[in-house]
CSV table of C-alpha atoms in Angstrom, one decimal:
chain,number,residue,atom,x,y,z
A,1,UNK,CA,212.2,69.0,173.1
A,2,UNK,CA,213.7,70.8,170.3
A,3,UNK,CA,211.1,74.2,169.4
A,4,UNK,CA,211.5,76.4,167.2
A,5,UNK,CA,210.0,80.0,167.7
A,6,UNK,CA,209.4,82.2,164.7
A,7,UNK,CA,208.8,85.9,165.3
A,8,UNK,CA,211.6,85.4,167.8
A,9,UNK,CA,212.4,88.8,168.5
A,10,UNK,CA,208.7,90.3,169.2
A,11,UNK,CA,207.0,90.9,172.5
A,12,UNK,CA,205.8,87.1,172.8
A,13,UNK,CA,208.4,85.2,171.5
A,14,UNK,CA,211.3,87.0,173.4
A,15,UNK,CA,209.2,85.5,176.2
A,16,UNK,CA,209.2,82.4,174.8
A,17,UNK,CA,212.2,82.1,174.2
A,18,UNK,CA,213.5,83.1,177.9
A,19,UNK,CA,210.9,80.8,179.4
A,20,UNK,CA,212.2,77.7,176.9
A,21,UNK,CA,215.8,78.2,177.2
A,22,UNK,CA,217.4,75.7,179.6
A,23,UNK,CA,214.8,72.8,180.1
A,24,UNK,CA,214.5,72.6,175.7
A,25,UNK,CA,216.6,73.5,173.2
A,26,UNK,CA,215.3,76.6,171.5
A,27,UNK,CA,216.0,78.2,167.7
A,28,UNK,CA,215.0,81.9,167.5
A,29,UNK,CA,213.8,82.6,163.7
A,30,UNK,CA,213.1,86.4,162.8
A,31,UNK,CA,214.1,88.3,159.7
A,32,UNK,CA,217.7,88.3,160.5
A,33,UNK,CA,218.1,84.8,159.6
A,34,UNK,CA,215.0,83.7,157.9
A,35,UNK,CA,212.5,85.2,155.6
A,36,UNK,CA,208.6,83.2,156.2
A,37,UNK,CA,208.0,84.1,153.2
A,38,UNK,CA,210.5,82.7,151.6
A,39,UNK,CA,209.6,79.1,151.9
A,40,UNK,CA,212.6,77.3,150.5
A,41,UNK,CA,214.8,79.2,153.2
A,42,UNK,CA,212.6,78.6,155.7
A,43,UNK,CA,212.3,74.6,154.7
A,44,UNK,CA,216.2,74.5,155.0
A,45,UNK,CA,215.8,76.0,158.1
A,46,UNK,CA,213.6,73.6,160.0
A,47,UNK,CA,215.1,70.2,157.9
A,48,UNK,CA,218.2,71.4,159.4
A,49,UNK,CA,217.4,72.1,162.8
A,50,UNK,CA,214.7,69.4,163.1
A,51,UNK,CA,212.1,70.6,165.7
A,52,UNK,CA,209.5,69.1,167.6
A,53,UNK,CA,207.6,71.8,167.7
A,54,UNK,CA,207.1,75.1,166.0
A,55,UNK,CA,205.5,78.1,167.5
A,56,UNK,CA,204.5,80.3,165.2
A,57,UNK,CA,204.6,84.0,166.6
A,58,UNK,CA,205.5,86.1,163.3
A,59,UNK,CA,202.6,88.0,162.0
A,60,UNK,CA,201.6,91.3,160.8
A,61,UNK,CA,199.6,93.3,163.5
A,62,UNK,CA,199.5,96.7,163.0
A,63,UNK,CA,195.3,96.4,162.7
A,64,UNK,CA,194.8,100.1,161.4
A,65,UNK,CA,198.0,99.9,158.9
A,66,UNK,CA,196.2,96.5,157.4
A,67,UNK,CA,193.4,98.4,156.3
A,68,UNK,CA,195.4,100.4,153.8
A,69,UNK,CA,198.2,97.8,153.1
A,70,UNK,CA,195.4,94.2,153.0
A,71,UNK,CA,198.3,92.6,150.1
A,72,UNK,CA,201.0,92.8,152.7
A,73,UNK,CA,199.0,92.0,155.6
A,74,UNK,CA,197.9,88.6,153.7
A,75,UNK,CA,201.5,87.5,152.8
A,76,UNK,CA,202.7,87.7,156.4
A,77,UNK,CA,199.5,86.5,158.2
A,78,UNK,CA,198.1,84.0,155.6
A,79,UNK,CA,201.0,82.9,153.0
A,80,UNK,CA,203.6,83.1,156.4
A,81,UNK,CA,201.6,80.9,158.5
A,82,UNK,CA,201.1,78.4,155.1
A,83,UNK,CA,205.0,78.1,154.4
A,84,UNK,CA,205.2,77.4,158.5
A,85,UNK,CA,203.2,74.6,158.2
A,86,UNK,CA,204.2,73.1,155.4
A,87,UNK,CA,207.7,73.3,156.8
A,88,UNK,CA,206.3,71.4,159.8
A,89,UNK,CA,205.0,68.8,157.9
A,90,UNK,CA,207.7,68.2,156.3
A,91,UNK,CA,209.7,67.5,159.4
A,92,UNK,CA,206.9,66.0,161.4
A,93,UNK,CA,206.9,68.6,163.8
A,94,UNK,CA,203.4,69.9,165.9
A,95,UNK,CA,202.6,73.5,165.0
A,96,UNK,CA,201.7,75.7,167.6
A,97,UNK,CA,199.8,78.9,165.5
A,98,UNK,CA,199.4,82.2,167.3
A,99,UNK,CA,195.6,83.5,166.3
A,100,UNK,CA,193.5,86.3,167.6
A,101,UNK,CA,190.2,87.8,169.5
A,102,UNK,CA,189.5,89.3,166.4
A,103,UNK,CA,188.7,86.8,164.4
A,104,UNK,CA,185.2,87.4,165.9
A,105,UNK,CA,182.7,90.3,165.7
A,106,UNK,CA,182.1,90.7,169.4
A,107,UNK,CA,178.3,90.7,168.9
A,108,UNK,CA,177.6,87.3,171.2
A,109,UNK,CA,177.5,89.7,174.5
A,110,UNK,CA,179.7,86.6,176.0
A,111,UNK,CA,182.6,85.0,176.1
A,112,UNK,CA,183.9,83.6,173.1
A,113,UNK,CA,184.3,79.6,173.0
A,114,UNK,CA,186.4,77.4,170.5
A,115,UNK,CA,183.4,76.3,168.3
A,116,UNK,CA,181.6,79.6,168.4
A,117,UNK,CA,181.0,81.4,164.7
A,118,UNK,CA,184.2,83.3,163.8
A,119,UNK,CA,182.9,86.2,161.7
A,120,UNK,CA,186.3,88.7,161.7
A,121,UNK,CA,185.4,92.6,160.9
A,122,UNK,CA,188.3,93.8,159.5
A,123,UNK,CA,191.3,92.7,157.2
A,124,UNK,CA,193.7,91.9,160.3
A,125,UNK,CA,191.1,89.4,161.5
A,126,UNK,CA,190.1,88.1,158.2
A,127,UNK,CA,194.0,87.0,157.2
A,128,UNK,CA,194.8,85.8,160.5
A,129,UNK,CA,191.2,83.3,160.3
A,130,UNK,CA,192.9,82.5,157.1
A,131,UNK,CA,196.1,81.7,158.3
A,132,UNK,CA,194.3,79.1,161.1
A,133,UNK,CA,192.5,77.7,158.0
A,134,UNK,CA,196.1,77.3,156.0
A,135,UNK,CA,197.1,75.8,159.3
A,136,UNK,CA,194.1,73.3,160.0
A,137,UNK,CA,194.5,72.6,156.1
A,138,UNK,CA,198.0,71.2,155.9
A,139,UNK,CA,198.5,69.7,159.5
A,140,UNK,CA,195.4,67.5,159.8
A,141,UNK,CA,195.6,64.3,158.8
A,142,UNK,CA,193.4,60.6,159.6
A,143,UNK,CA,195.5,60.2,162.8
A,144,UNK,CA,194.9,63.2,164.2
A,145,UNK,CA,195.8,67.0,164.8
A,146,UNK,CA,199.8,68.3,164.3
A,147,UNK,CA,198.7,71.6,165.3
A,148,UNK,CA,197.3,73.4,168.4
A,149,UNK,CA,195.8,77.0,167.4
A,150,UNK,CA,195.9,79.5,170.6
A,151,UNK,CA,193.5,82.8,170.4
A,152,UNK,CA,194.2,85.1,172.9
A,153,UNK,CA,193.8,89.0,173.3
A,154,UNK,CA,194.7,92.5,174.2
A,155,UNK,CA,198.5,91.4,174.8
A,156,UNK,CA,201.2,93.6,176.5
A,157,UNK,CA,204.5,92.8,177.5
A,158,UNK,CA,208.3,94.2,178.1
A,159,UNK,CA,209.2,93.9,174.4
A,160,UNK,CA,207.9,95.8,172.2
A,161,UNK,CA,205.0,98.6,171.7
A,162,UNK,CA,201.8,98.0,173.5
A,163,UNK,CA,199.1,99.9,175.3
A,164,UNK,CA,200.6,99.4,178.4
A,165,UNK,CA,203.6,101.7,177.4
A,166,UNK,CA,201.5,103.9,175.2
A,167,UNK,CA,199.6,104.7,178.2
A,168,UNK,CA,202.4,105.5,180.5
A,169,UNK,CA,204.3,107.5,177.7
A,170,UNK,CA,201.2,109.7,176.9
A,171,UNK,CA,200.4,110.5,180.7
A,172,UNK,CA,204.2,111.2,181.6
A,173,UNK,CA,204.1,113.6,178.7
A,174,UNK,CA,201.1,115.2,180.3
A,175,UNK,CA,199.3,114.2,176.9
A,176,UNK,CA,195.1,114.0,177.2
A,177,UNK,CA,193.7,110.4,177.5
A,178,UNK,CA,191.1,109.5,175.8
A,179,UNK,CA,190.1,105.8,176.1
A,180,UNK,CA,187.5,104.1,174.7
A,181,UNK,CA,185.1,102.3,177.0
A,182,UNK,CA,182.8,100.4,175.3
A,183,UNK,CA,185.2,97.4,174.1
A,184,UNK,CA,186.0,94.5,176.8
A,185,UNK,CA,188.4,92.5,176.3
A,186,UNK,CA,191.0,90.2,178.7
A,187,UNK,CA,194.4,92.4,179.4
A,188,UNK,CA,197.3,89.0,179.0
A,189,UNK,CA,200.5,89.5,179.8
A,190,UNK,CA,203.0,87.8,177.8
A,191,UNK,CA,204.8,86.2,180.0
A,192,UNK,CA,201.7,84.4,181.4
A,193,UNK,CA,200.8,83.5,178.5
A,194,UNK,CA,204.2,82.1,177.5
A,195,UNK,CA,203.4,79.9,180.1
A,196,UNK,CA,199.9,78.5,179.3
A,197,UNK,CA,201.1,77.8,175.6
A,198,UNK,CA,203.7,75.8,177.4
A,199,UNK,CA,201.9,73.7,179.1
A,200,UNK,CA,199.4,73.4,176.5
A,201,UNK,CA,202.4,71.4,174.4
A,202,UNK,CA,203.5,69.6,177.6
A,203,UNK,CA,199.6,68.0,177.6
A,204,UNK,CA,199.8,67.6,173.8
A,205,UNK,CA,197.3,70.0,173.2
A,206,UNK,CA,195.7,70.4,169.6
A,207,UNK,CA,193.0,71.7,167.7
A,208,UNK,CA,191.8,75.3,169.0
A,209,UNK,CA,192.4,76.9,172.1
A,210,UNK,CA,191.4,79.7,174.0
A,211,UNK,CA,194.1,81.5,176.4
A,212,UNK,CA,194.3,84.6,178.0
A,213,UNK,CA,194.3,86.1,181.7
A,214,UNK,CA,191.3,85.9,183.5
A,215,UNK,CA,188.6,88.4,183.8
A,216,UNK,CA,187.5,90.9,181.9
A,217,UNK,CA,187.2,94.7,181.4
A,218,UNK,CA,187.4,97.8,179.0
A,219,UNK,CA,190.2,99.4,177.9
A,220,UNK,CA,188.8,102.9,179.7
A,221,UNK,CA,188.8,100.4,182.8
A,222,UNK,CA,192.5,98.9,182.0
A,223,UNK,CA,193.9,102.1,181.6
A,224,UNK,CA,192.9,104.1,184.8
A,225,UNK,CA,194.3,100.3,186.6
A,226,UNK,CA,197.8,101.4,184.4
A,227,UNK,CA,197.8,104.7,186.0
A,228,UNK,CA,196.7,103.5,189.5
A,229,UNK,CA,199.2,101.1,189.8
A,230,UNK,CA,202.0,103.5,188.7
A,231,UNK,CA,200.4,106.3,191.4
A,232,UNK,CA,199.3,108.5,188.3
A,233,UNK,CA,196.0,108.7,189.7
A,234,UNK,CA,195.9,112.2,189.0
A,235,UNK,CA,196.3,112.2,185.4
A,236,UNK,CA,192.8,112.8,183.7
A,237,UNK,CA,191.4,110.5,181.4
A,238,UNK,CA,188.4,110.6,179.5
A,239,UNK,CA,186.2,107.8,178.1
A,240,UNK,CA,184.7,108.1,175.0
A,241,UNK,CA,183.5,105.7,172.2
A,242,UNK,CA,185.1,103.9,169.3
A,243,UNK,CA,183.4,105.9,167.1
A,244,UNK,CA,184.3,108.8,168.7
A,245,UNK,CA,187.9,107.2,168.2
A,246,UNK,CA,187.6,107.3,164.2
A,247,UNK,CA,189.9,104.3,164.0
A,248,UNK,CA,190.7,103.0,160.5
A,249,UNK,CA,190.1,98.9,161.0
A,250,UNK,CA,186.4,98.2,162.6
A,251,UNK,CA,187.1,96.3,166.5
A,252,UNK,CA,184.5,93.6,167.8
A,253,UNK,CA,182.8,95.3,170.9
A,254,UNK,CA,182.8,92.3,173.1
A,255,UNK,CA,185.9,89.7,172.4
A,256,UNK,CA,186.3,88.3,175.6
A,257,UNK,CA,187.0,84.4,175.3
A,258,UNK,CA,186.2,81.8,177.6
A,259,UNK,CA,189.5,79.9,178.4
A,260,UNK,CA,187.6,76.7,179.9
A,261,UNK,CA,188.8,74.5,177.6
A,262,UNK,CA,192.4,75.2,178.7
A,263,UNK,CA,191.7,74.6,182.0
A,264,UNK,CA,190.2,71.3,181.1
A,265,UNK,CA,193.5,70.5,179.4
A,266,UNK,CA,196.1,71.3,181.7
A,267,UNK,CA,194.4,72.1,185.0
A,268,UNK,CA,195.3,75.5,184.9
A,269,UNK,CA,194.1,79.0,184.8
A,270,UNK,CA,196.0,82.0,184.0
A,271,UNK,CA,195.9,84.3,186.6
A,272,UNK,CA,193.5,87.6,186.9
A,273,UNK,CA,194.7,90.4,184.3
A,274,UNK,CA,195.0,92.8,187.5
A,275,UNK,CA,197.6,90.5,188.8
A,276,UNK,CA,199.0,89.7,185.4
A,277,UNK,CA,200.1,93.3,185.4
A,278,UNK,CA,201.3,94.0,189.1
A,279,UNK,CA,204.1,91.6,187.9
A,280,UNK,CA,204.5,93.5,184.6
A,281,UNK,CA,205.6,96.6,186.6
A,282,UNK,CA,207.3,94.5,189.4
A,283,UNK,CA,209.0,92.1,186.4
């Protein structure tokens, strides 16, 4: 297959890109060479390269920083994701859109499913729902689906800033932690879940899907595993609440999702998040 990866140089498409590379033939897009914004460039762009696929990475996830800045936030997350799609259109190709946890509140008290009520709290959320619905809008036609739409959660990986690192930087610094403890969520490492959306295009996958490592836990819990596993066990670290956080953007409490239907499709499951990131630190 010919894909095409935009966001190509981030945490999840660099993984992408190295899992791709050899069995397809891969185009990286990132603002070196393309602007999504910029939607006759990014139209010559795919007419020239012709892909069968396009997974759609780029977005704008700086969840505090969208709060004050909700105009630029909408251009990468909402008009971005339309140009993509249009673009795929175009050339026929299926669309493989990159969404979020957060487009719920995290009020159920369980896991998320695909047709559940999205009701996103805060501007990140709201203009990554929009994008799916730019998505959904464009790339559905009588015949059927050209898009598959993968929520997942809490990423981490080698590329890139995540909690992970933040963690690890903070305690080798001898700074205080202070974690919160009462959001859950499902820890996915991006290389695992380079490999789920894989296989989700190798089924033919479309519509929603949810995809993350298994099991669940808080980010007071995920953060003392971080420090266990890197023998930091004496480095103190104190939960506390999200309010007591004074974050700018509001974060759904409970945002685990239930990655059934992904099994169902490919006859897979992502493996635990404790193992996820034992190969993190071994990787």
């Amino acid at each position: 297959m010919k894909i095409l990866v935009t966001g190509a140089n981030g945490m999840l498409g660099t993984d992408l890109r190295a899992l791709l590379q050899g069995e397809h033939e891969v185009f990286g897009v990132d603002l070196h060479n393309c602007d999504i914004l910029q939607a006759e460039q990014l139209q010559t762009l795919v007419q020239s390269f012709q892909p069968d696929v396009i997974i759609h990475t780029a977005a704008y996830t700086n969840v505090d920083q969208a709060e004050l800045d909700e105009e630029r936030a909408t251009q990468v997350n909402v008009i971005g994701a339309k140009n993509v799609a249009a673009a795929a259109r175009t050339c026929q190709a299926r669309m493989v859109y990159i969404s979020t946890d957060y487009v719920f509140d995290g009020q159920k008290g369980a896991p998320y499913t695909e047709d559940d009520r999205t009701h996103p709290l805060g501007v990140y959320g709201k203009t990554k729902f929009m994008g799916e619905q730019e998505v959904r809008a464009l790339l559905t036609h009588r015949s059927g689906q050209d898009f598959l739409i993968v929520r997942t959660a809490w990423l981490y990986g080698r590329h890139g800033k995540n909690f992970v690192k933040a963690i690890l930087e903070r305690a080798q610094q001898h700074q205080p932690l202070r974690v919160v403890s009462d959001q859950a969520g499902s820890p996915t490492y991006t290389r695992d879940l380079a490999r789920g959306i894989l296989a989700l295009i190798e089924h033919k996958a479309s519509g929603i899907v949810h995809l993350t490592n298994s099991g669940q836990c808080t980010w007071y819990d995920f953060a003392k595993t971080i420090l266990a596993y890197r023998q930091l066990s004496e480095v103190k670290i104190e939960a506390i609440t999200t309010a007591e956080l004074r974050r700018l953007a509001p974060r759904p409490a409970f945002s685990v999702l239930d990655t059934s239907k992904f099994t169902a499709l490919t006859g897979q499951t992502l493996r635990p998040w404790q193992e996820g990131l034992q190969a993190y630190f071994e990787e």
